[in-house]
PDB file of C-alpha atoms in Angstrom:
ATOM      1  CA  MET A 140      35.418 -56.312 139.877  1.00 38.00           C
ATOM      2  CA  ILE A 141      32.091 -56.238 141.642  1.00 35.00           C
ATOM      3  CA  SER A 142      31.099 -59.437 143.425  1.00 37.00           C
ATOM      4  CA  ARG A 143      27.389 -60.199 143.160  1.00 35.00           C
ATOM      5  CA  TRP A 144      25.460 -61.423 146.163  1.00 34.00           C
ATOM      6  CA  LEU A 145      21.938 -62.073 147.292  1.00 35.00           C
ATOM      7  CA  ALA A 146      20.866 -62.492 150.881  1.00 36.00           C
ATOM      8  CA  VAL A 147      17.519 -63.382 152.367  1.00 37.00           C
ATOM      9  CA  ALA A 148      16.644 -60.837 155.023  1.00 36.00           C
ATOM     10  CA  ALA A 149      14.009 -61.035 157.703  1.00 36.00           C
ATOM     11  CA  PHE A 150      10.344 -60.963 156.716  1.00 35.00           C
ATOM     12  CA  GLY A 151      11.057 -62.584 153.340  1.00 38.00           C
ATOM     13  CA  THR A 152      12.791 -59.628 151.671  1.00 37.00           C
ATOM     14  CA  LEU A 153      15.475 -60.338 149.083  1.00 39.00           C
ATOM     15  CA  VAL A 154      18.290 -57.762 149.256  1.00 41.00           C
ATOM     16  CA  GLY A 155      21.082 -57.334 146.714  1.00 41.00           C
ATOM     17  CA  LEU A 156      22.765 -55.098 144.163  1.00 45.00           C
ATOM     18  CA  GLY A 157      21.240 -51.963 145.634  1.00 47.00           C
ATOM     19  CA  TYR A 158      17.576 -52.956 145.439  1.00 49.00           C
ATOM     20  CA  ALA A 159      15.076 -54.987 147.424  1.00 52.00           C
ATOM     21  CA  VAL A 160      12.280 -57.276 146.230  1.00 49.00           C
ATOM     22  CA  LEU A 161       9.537 -58.540 148.502  1.00 55.00           C
ATOM     23  CA  ALA A 162       9.434 -62.348 148.285  1.00 55.00           C
ATOM     24  CA  ARG A 163       6.032 -64.006 148.324  1.00 59.00           C
ATOM     25  CA  PRO A 164       5.598 -66.360 151.249  1.00 59.00           C
ATOM     26  CA  ALA A 165       5.187 -69.979 150.225  1.00 64.00           C
ATOM     27  CA  LYS A 166       1.586 -71.142 150.110  1.00 71.00           C
ATOM     28  CA  PRO A 167       0.767 -73.690 152.804  1.00 76.00           C
ATOM     29  CA  GLU A 168       0.062 -77.162 151.470  1.00 89.00           C
ATOM     30  CA  VAL A 169      -1.445 -80.225 153.078  1.00 93.00           C
ATOM     31  CA  VAL A 170      -1.612 -83.701 151.530  1.00 96.00           C
ATOM     32  CA  LEU A 171      -5.250 -84.606 152.040  1.00 96.00           C
ATOM     33  CA  GLY A 172      -4.887 -88.082 150.532  1.00 97.00           C
ATOM     34  CA  ALA A 173      -2.209 -89.968 148.591  1.00 98.00           C
ATOM     35  CA  TYR A 174      -1.797 -93.407 147.055  1.00 98.00           C
ATOM     36  CA  VAL A 175       0.906 -95.330 145.207  1.00 99.00           C
ATOM     37  CA  THR A 176       0.611 -98.305 142.844  1.00 98.00           C
ATOM     38  CA  SER A 177       3.376-100.391 141.301  1.00 98.00           C
ATOM     39  CA  LEU A 178       4.168-100.476 137.582  1.00 98.00           C
ATOM     40  CA  ASN A 179       6.170-103.690 137.937  1.00 96.00           C
ATOM     41  CA  GLY A 180       4.977-106.269 135.428  1.00 92.00           C
ATOM     42  CA  ARG A 181       3.213-103.718 133.227  1.00 94.00           C
ATOM     43  CA  ASP A 182       4.244-103.696 129.592  1.00 93.00           C
ATOM     44  CA  GLY A 183       5.520-100.639 127.740  1.00 95.00           C
ATOM     45  CA  GLY A 184       2.125 -99.674 126.343  1.00 96.00           C
ATOM     46  CA  GLN A 185       0.376 -99.920 129.700  1.00 97.00           C
ATOM     47  CA  ARG A 186       3.044 -97.800 131.367  1.00 97.00           C
ATOM     48  CA  ARG A 187       2.889 -95.223 128.590  1.00 97.00           C
ATOM     49  CA  ASN A 188      -0.908 -94.975 128.778  1.00 98.00           C
ATOM     50  CA  ALA A 189      -0.964 -94.736 132.573  1.00 98.00           C
ATOM     51  CA  GLU A 190       1.597 -91.933 132.467  1.00 98.00           C
ATOM     52  CA  THR A 191      -0.062 -90.127 129.529  1.00 98.00           C
ATOM     53  CA  CYS A 192      -3.369 -89.695 131.344  1.00 98.00           C
ATOM     54  CA  LEU A 193      -1.552 -88.927 134.599  1.00 98.00           C
ATOM     55  CA  LYS A 194       0.089 -85.943 132.910  1.00 98.00           C
ATOM     56  CA  LYS A 195      -3.355 -84.666 131.894  1.00 98.00           C
ATOM     57  CA  LEU A 196      -4.588 -84.955 135.473  1.00 98.00           C
ATOM     58  CA  ASN A 197      -1.520 -83.379 137.055  1.00 98.00           C
ATOM     59  CA  GLY A 198      -2.235 -79.825 138.188  1.00 98.00           C
ATOM     60  CA  THR A 199      -6.020 -80.131 137.933  1.00 98.00           C
ATOM     61  CA  VAL A 200      -7.763 -77.945 140.527  1.00 98.00           C
ATOM     62  CA  ILE A 201     -11.084 -79.161 141.916  1.00 98.00           C
ATOM     63  CA  GLU A 202     -12.903 -76.135 143.274  1.00 98.00           C
ATOM     64  CA  ALA A 203     -14.894 -76.284 146.503  1.00 98.00           C
ATOM     65  CA  GLY A 204     -18.261 -77.925 145.843  1.00 98.00           C
ATOM     66  CA  GLU A 205     -17.149 -79.211 142.435  1.00 99.00           C
ATOM     67  CA  THR A 206     -17.375 -82.836 141.275  1.00 99.00           C
ATOM     68  CA  PHE A 207     -14.206 -84.306 139.787  1.00 99.00           C
ATOM     69  CA  SER A 208     -14.738 -86.325 136.585  1.00 99.00           C
ATOM     70  CA  PHE A 209     -11.854 -88.474 135.348  1.00 99.00           C
ATOM     71  CA  ASN A 210     -13.267 -88.765 131.818  1.00 98.00           C
ATOM     72  CA  GLN A 211     -13.971 -85.061 131.507  1.00 98.00           C
ATOM     73  CA  ILE A 212     -10.321 -84.244 132.205  1.00 98.00           C
ATOM     74  CA  VAL A 213      -8.588 -87.135 130.441  1.00 98.00           C
ATOM     75  CA  GLY A 214     -10.859 -87.411 127.394  1.00 96.00           C
ATOM     76  CA  THR A 215     -10.623 -90.125 124.742  1.00 95.00           C
ATOM     77  CA  TRP A 216      -7.785 -92.645 124.498  1.00 95.00           C
ATOM     78  CA  SER A 217      -6.733 -92.388 120.878  1.00 93.00           C
ATOM     79  CA  ARG A 218      -3.426 -92.611 119.071  1.00 94.00           C
ATOM     80  CA  ASP A 219      -3.707 -88.896 118.290  1.00 94.00           C
ATOM     81  CA  ALA A 220      -3.960 -88.212 122.042  1.00 94.00           C
ATOM     82  CA  GLY A 221      -0.700 -90.082 122.630  1.00 95.00           C
ATOM     83  CA  TYR A 222      -2.027 -93.488 123.658  1.00 97.00           C
ATOM     84  CA  ALA A 223      -0.796 -96.907 122.573  1.00 97.00           C
ATOM     85  CA  LYS A 224      -2.480-100.271 122.179  1.00 96.00           C
ATOM     86  CA  ALA A 225      -1.910-102.364 125.302  1.00 96.00           C
ATOM     87  CA  PRO A 226      -3.481-105.443 126.942  1.00 89.00           C
ATOM     88  CA  VAL A 227      -6.955-105.124 128.428  1.00 84.00           C
ATOM     89  CA  SER A 228      -9.204-107.839 129.841  1.00 74.00           C
ATOM     90  CA  TYR A 229     -12.131-108.609 127.537  1.00 71.00           C
ATOM     91  CA  GLY A 230     -14.312-111.710 127.544  1.00 64.00           C
ATOM     92  CA  GLY A 231     -11.921-113.591 129.779  1.00 59.00           C
ATOM     93  CA  GLN A 232      -8.898-112.910 127.590  1.00 68.00           C
ATOM     94  CA  LEU A 233      -6.238-110.226 127.353  1.00 75.00           C
ATOM     95  CA  ILE A 234      -6.451-108.338 124.069  1.00 86.00           C
ATOM     96  CA  PRO A 235      -4.633-105.217 122.800  1.00 92.00           C
ATOM     97  CA  PHE A 236      -6.737-102.056 122.841  1.00 92.00           C
ATOM     98  CA  TRP A 237      -6.125 -98.305 122.794  1.00 95.00           C
ATOM     99  CA  GLY A 238      -5.516 -96.964 126.289  1.00 95.00           C
ATOM    100  CA  GLY A 239      -4.884-100.264 128.058  1.00 96.00           C
ATOM    101  CA  GLY A 240      -3.374 -99.319 131.414  1.00 96.00           C
ATOM    102  CA  VAL A 241      -5.340 -96.096 131.973  1.00 98.00           C
ATOM    103  CA  CYS A 242      -7.385 -97.813 134.685  1.00 97.00           C
ATOM    104  CA  GLN A 243      -4.283 -98.092 136.856  1.00 98.00           C
ATOM    105  CA  THR A 244      -4.230 -94.302 137.035  1.00 99.00           C
ATOM    106  CA  SER A 245      -7.969 -94.039 137.729  1.00 99.00           C
ATOM    107  CA  SER A 246      -7.667 -96.682 140.462  1.00 99.00           C
ATOM    108  CA  THR A 247      -4.770 -94.806 142.060  1.00 99.00           C
ATOM    109  CA  VAL A 248      -6.812 -91.582 142.014  1.00 99.00           C
ATOM    110  CA  TYR A 249      -9.775 -93.452 143.525  1.00 99.00           C
ATOM    111  CA  ASN A 250      -7.727 -94.675 146.463  1.00 99.00           C
ATOM    112  CA  ALA A 251      -6.283 -91.207 147.071  1.00 99.00           C
ATOM    113  CA  ALA A 252      -9.853 -89.855 147.175  1.00 99.00           C
ATOM    114  CA  LEU A 253     -10.908 -92.603 149.589  1.00 98.00           C
ATOM    115  CA  LEU A 254      -8.063 -91.776 151.962  1.00 98.00           C
ATOM    116  CA  ALA A 255      -8.877 -88.068 151.648  1.00 97.00           C
ATOM    117  CA  GLY A 256     -12.362 -88.801 152.970  1.00 97.00           C
ATOM    118  CA  LEU A 257     -14.065 -87.420 149.865  1.00 98.00           C
ATOM    119  CA  PRO A 258     -17.587 -88.575 148.903  1.00 98.00           C
ATOM    120  CA  ILE A 259     -17.519 -90.946 145.919  1.00 99.00           C
ATOM    121  CA  VAL A 260     -20.136 -90.017 143.310  1.00 99.00           C
ATOM    122  CA  GLN A 261     -19.421 -92.693 140.696  1.00 99.00           C
ATOM    123  CA  ARG A 262     -17.107 -95.703 140.640  1.00 99.00           C
ATOM    124  CA  HIS A 263     -17.156 -98.966 138.678  1.00 98.00           C
ATOM    125  CA  LYS A 264     -15.286-102.197 139.265  1.00 97.00           C
ATOM    126  CA  HIS A 265     -13.487-104.193 136.579  1.00 94.00           C
ATOM    127  CA  HIS A 266     -14.974-107.463 135.376  1.00 92.00           C
ATOM    128  CA  PHE A 267     -11.826-109.256 136.525  1.00 91.00           C
ATOM    129  CA  ALA A 268      -9.804-107.975 139.482  1.00 93.00           C
ATOM    130  CA  PRO A 269      -6.624-106.158 138.322  1.00 93.00           C
ATOM    131  CA  GLY A 270      -3.266-106.899 139.885  1.00 92.00           C
ATOM    132  CA  TYR A 271      -2.130-103.368 140.790  1.00 96.00           C
ATOM    133  CA  VAL A 272      -4.654-102.831 143.618  1.00 98.00           C
ATOM    134  CA  ALA A 273      -6.545-105.115 145.964  1.00 97.00           C
ATOM    135  CA  ALA A 274      -9.859-106.467 144.710  1.00 97.00           C
ATOM    136  CA  GLY A 275     -12.581-103.983 145.616  1.00 98.00           C
ATOM    137  CA  ARG A 276     -10.243-100.992 145.436  1.00 99.00           C
ATOM    138  CA  ASP A 277     -10.121-100.659 141.646  1.00 98.00           C
ATOM    139  CA  ALA A 278     -11.914 -98.049 139.542  1.00 98.00           C
ATOM    140  CA  ALA A 279     -12.595 -98.946 135.921  1.00 96.00           C
ATOM    141  CA  VAL A 280     -13.051 -96.162 133.375  1.00 97.00           C
ATOM    142  CA  ALA A 281     -14.069 -96.160 129.709  1.00 94.00           C
ATOM    143  CA  TYR A 282     -14.827 -92.943 127.875  1.00 93.00           C
ATOM    144  CA  PRO A 283     -17.458 -91.489 127.916  1.00 93.00           C
ATOM    145  CA  ASN A 284     -19.879 -93.378 130.192  1.00 93.00           C
ATOM    146  CA  ILE A 285     -17.869 -95.437 132.685  1.00 96.00           C
ATOM    147  CA  ASP A 286     -16.378 -92.716 134.855  1.00 98.00           C
ATOM    148  CA  LEU A 287     -14.736 -92.049 138.207  1.00 99.00           C
ATOM    149  CA  GLN A 288     -16.265 -89.092 140.034  1.00 99.00           C
ATOM    150  CA  PHE A 289     -15.936 -87.688 143.543  1.00 99.00           C
ATOM    151  CA  LEU A 290     -17.051 -84.495 145.297  1.00 99.00           C
ATOM    152  CA  ASN A 291     -14.839 -81.843 146.837  1.00 98.00           C
ATOM    153  CA  ASP A 292     -16.786 -81.145 150.024  1.00 97.00           C
ATOM    154  CA  THR A 293     -13.856 -79.607 151.930  1.00 96.00           C
ATOM    155  CA  GLY A 294     -14.771 -75.959 151.397  1.00 95.00           C
ATOM    156  CA  ALA A 295     -11.420 -75.230 149.711  1.00 96.00           C
ATOM    157  CA  PRO A 296      -9.781 -76.014 146.345  1.00 97.00           C
ATOM    158  CA  ILE A 297      -8.005 -79.361 145.921  1.00 98.00           C
ATOM    159  CA  GLU A 298      -5.126 -79.819 143.484  1.00 98.00           C
ATOM    160  CA  VAL A 299      -4.469 -83.194 141.867  1.00 99.00           C
ATOM    161  CA  ARG A 300      -0.787 -84.023 141.540  1.00 98.00           C
ATOM    162  CA  GLY A 301       0.560 -87.122 139.891  1.00 98.00           C
ATOM    163  CA  ARG A 302       3.929 -88.419 138.817  1.00 98.00           C
ATOM    164  CA  VAL A 303       5.790 -91.594 137.950  1.00 97.00           C
ATOM    165  CA  GLN A 304       8.891 -92.346 140.005  1.00 94.00           C
ATOM    166  CA  GLY A 305      10.754 -95.377 138.725  1.00 94.00           C
ATOM    167  CA  ASP A 306       8.298 -98.258 138.918  1.00 96.00           C
ATOM    168  CA  THR A 307       5.704 -96.451 141.031  1.00 98.00           C
ATOM    169  CA  LEU A 308       2.753 -94.246 140.124  1.00 99.00           C
ATOM    170  CA  LEU A 309       1.887 -91.636 142.763  1.00 99.00           C
ATOM    171  CA  VAL A 310      -1.252 -89.501 143.104  1.00 99.00           C
ATOM    172  CA  GLU A 311      -1.629 -86.800 145.767  1.00 98.00           C
ATOM    173  CA  LEU A 312      -4.619 -84.588 146.570  1.00 98.00           C
ATOM    174  CA  ILE A 313      -3.331 -81.273 147.920  1.00 97.00           C
ATOM    175  CA  GLU A 314      -5.265 -78.704 149.961  1.00 95.00           C
ATOM    176  CA  PRO A 315      -4.126 -75.261 151.156  1.00 91.00           C
ATOM    177  CA  ARG A 316      -5.201 -75.773 154.768  1.00 86.00           C
ATOM    178  CA  PRO A 317      -5.112 -78.528 157.373  1.00 84.00           C
ATOM    179  CA  LEU A 318      -8.227 -80.697 157.327  1.00 83.00           C
ATOM    180  CA  HIS A 319      -8.233 -83.562 159.787  1.00 80.00           C
ATOM    181  CA  ARG A 320     -10.103 -86.527 158.315  1.00 88.00           C
ATOM    182  CA  PRO A 321      -8.770 -89.643 160.018  1.00 92.00           C
ATOM    183  CA  VAL A 322     -10.055 -92.495 157.854  1.00 96.00           C
ATOM    184  CA  ARG A 323      -8.901 -96.043 157.202  1.00 97.00           C
ATOM    185  CA  ILE A 324      -9.874 -98.524 154.504  1.00 98.00           C
ATOM    186  CA  ALA A 325     -10.790-102.051 155.582  1.00 98.00           C
ATOM    187  CA  GLN A 326     -11.945-105.070 153.601  1.00 98.00           C
ATOM    188  CA  ARG A 327     -13.714-108.342 154.323  1.00 98.00           C
ATOM    189  CA  MET A 328     -13.167-111.264 151.969  1.00 96.00           C
ATOM    190  CA  MET A 329     -16.513-113.015 151.602  1.00 96.00           C
ATOM    191  CA  GLN A 330     -15.558-115.592 148.988  1.00 95.00           C
ATOM    192  CA  GLU A 331     -12.444-116.614 147.060  1.00 93.00           C
ATOM    193  CA  ARG A 332     -11.903-119.007 144.139  1.00 93.00           C
ATOM    194  CA  ARG A 333      -8.494-120.110 142.891  1.00 92.00           C
ATOM    195  CA  PRO A 334      -7.913-120.450 139.125  1.00 88.00           C
ATOM    196  CA  MET A 335      -7.411-123.826 137.471  1.00 90.00           C
ATOM    197  CA  THR A 336      -4.880-124.549 134.735  1.00 89.00           C
ATOM    198  CA  LEU A 337      -6.514-125.471 131.430  1.00 87.00           C
ATOM    199  CA  ARG A 338      -4.765-126.711 128.292  1.00 85.00           C
ATOM    200  CA  THR A 339      -5.757-126.384 124.660  1.00 85.00           C
ATOM    201  CA  GLY A 340      -4.600-129.128 122.283  1.00 81.00           C
ATOM    202  CA  SER A 341      -2.705-132.300 123.158  1.00 80.00           C
ATOM    203  CA  GLY A 342       0.884-131.500 122.166  1.00 78.00           C
ATOM    204  CA  PRO A 343       3.659-129.751 124.064  1.00 80.00           C
ATOM    205  CA  THR A 344       2.926-126.362 125.609  1.00 68.00           C
ATOM    206  CA  VAL A 345       3.663-123.520 123.198  1.00 74.00           C
ATOM    207  CA  LYS A 346       2.723-120.476 125.273  1.00 83.00           C
ATOM    208  CA  GLN A 347       0.624-119.219 128.158  1.00 83.00           C
ATOM    209  CA  ARG A 348      -2.407-117.541 126.645  1.00 76.00           C
ATOM    210  CA  ASN A 349      -3.835-116.362 129.950  1.00 74.00           C
ATOM    211  CA  PRO A 350      -2.049-116.169 133.330  1.00 79.00           C
ATOM    212  CA  GLY A 351      -5.238-116.592 135.363  1.00 81.00           C
ATOM    213  CA  LYS A 352      -6.768-114.490 138.142  1.00 84.00           C
ATOM    214  CA  VAL A 353      -8.313-115.281 141.508  1.00 89.00           C
ATOM    215  CA  GLY A 354     -12.083-114.871 141.712  1.00 92.00           C
ATOM    216  CA  SER A 355     -13.535-113.220 144.801  1.00 95.00           C
ATOM    217  CA  GLN A 356     -16.341-111.393 146.530  1.00 98.00           C
ATOM    218  CA  VAL A 357     -15.136-108.619 148.802  1.00 98.00           C
ATOM    219  CA  ALA A 358     -16.726-105.882 150.904  1.00 99.00           C
ATOM    220  CA  THR A 359     -14.824-102.594 151.208  1.00 99.00           C
ATOM    221  CA  TYR A 360     -15.379-100.138 154.065  1.00 99.00           C
ATOM    222  CA  ARG A 361     -14.173 -96.675 154.976  1.00 98.00           C
ATOM    223  CA  LEU A 362     -13.713 -96.445 158.733  1.00 98.00           C
ATOM    224  CA  TRP A 363     -14.305 -93.081 160.409  1.00 97.00           C
ATOM    225  CA  PRO A 364     -13.773 -92.399 164.122  1.00 96.00           C
ATOM    226  CA  ASP A 365     -17.540 -92.492 164.720  1.00 96.00           C
ATOM    227  CA  ARG A 366     -18.938 -94.669 161.944  1.00 96.00           C
ATOM    228  CA  GLU A 367     -18.369 -97.388 159.361  1.00 98.00           C
ATOM    229  CA  GLU A 368     -19.113 -96.559 155.716  1.00 98.00           C
ATOM    230  CA  LEU A 369     -19.772 -99.429 153.307  1.00 99.00           C
ATOM    231  CA  LEU A 370     -18.220 -98.393 150.003  1.00 99.00           C
ATOM    232  CA  SER A 371     -18.941-101.444 147.862  1.00 99.00           C
ATOM    233  CA  VAL A 372     -19.516-105.179 147.690  1.00 99.00           C
ATOM    234  CA  ASP A 373     -17.781-106.420 144.549  1.00 98.00           C
ATOM    235  CA  SER A 374     -17.756-109.817 142.876  1.00 98.00           C
ATOM    236  CA  TYR A 375     -15.040-110.883 140.432  1.00 96.00           C
ATOM    237  CA  PRO A 376     -15.203-114.180 138.528  1.00 94.00           C
ATOM    238  CA  VAL A 377     -12.214-116.480 138.439  1.00 92.00           C
ATOM    239  CA  MET A 378     -10.105-116.310 135.264  1.00 84.00           C
ATOM    240  CA  HIS A 379      -8.532-119.694 134.601  1.00 86.00           C
ATOM    241  CA  ARG A 380      -4.935-120.049 133.471  1.00 85.00           C
ATOM    242  CA  ILE A 381      -4.810-121.209 129.848  1.00 85.00           C
ATOM    243  CA  LEU A 382      -1.814-122.969 128.298  1.00 87.00           C
ATOM    244  CA  GLU A 383      -1.829-123.296 124.535  1.00 86.00           C
ATOM    245  CA  SER A 384      -0.551-126.618 123.173  1.00 83.00           C
ATOM    246  CA  ARG A 385      -0.158-128.016 119.678  1.00 75.00           C
TER     247      ARG A 385
END
């Protein structure tokens, strides 16, 4: 009986069973920017939609000098593309719509790009501030016109990697070489309004139609060692809590 064995020799050569194969050295990888958001409190449709578009983004390579477009990669949010109807904010109310929850993924990508020090080409805020990121750090998308775009100005390819781990959604921007871009994100709250509780009808409370959201005006900055970059000044109206009574 012949016992099989494989041993890793010096210089990355695999030796065994009378032959040798030259092993390819692992490619160097550097996390240029990464961000995590929580899926806690998201319903099944929102989680499904966030993960569906994340799978389309995962493995995307942004070549040097190329502009990343979220909508170009993800495409439309239809049932045929694997999306579900899930709550979205519209006209001050939460209504079911195809692709509800996709903006959590785009917002996570946006923050990874901010921390990577990449120039933002296009970014839009939500009408009401979402709960999965701080106000002013969200990135709304709606195919085809409301997009998230940023430029790869690093001189090397960047790979987008994304995955869901338990109740967290992670996005990493990977580069093959070290690139030191020490940046921090800072915010200044300029105004804040707390929601009121409003009731419809005069009978006992039947259900909560709207949970309410804080209204605010916030300035967001990217801080470099030698300068301060104003990213946005965003205003979000207050969304009052509505209890439905009969």
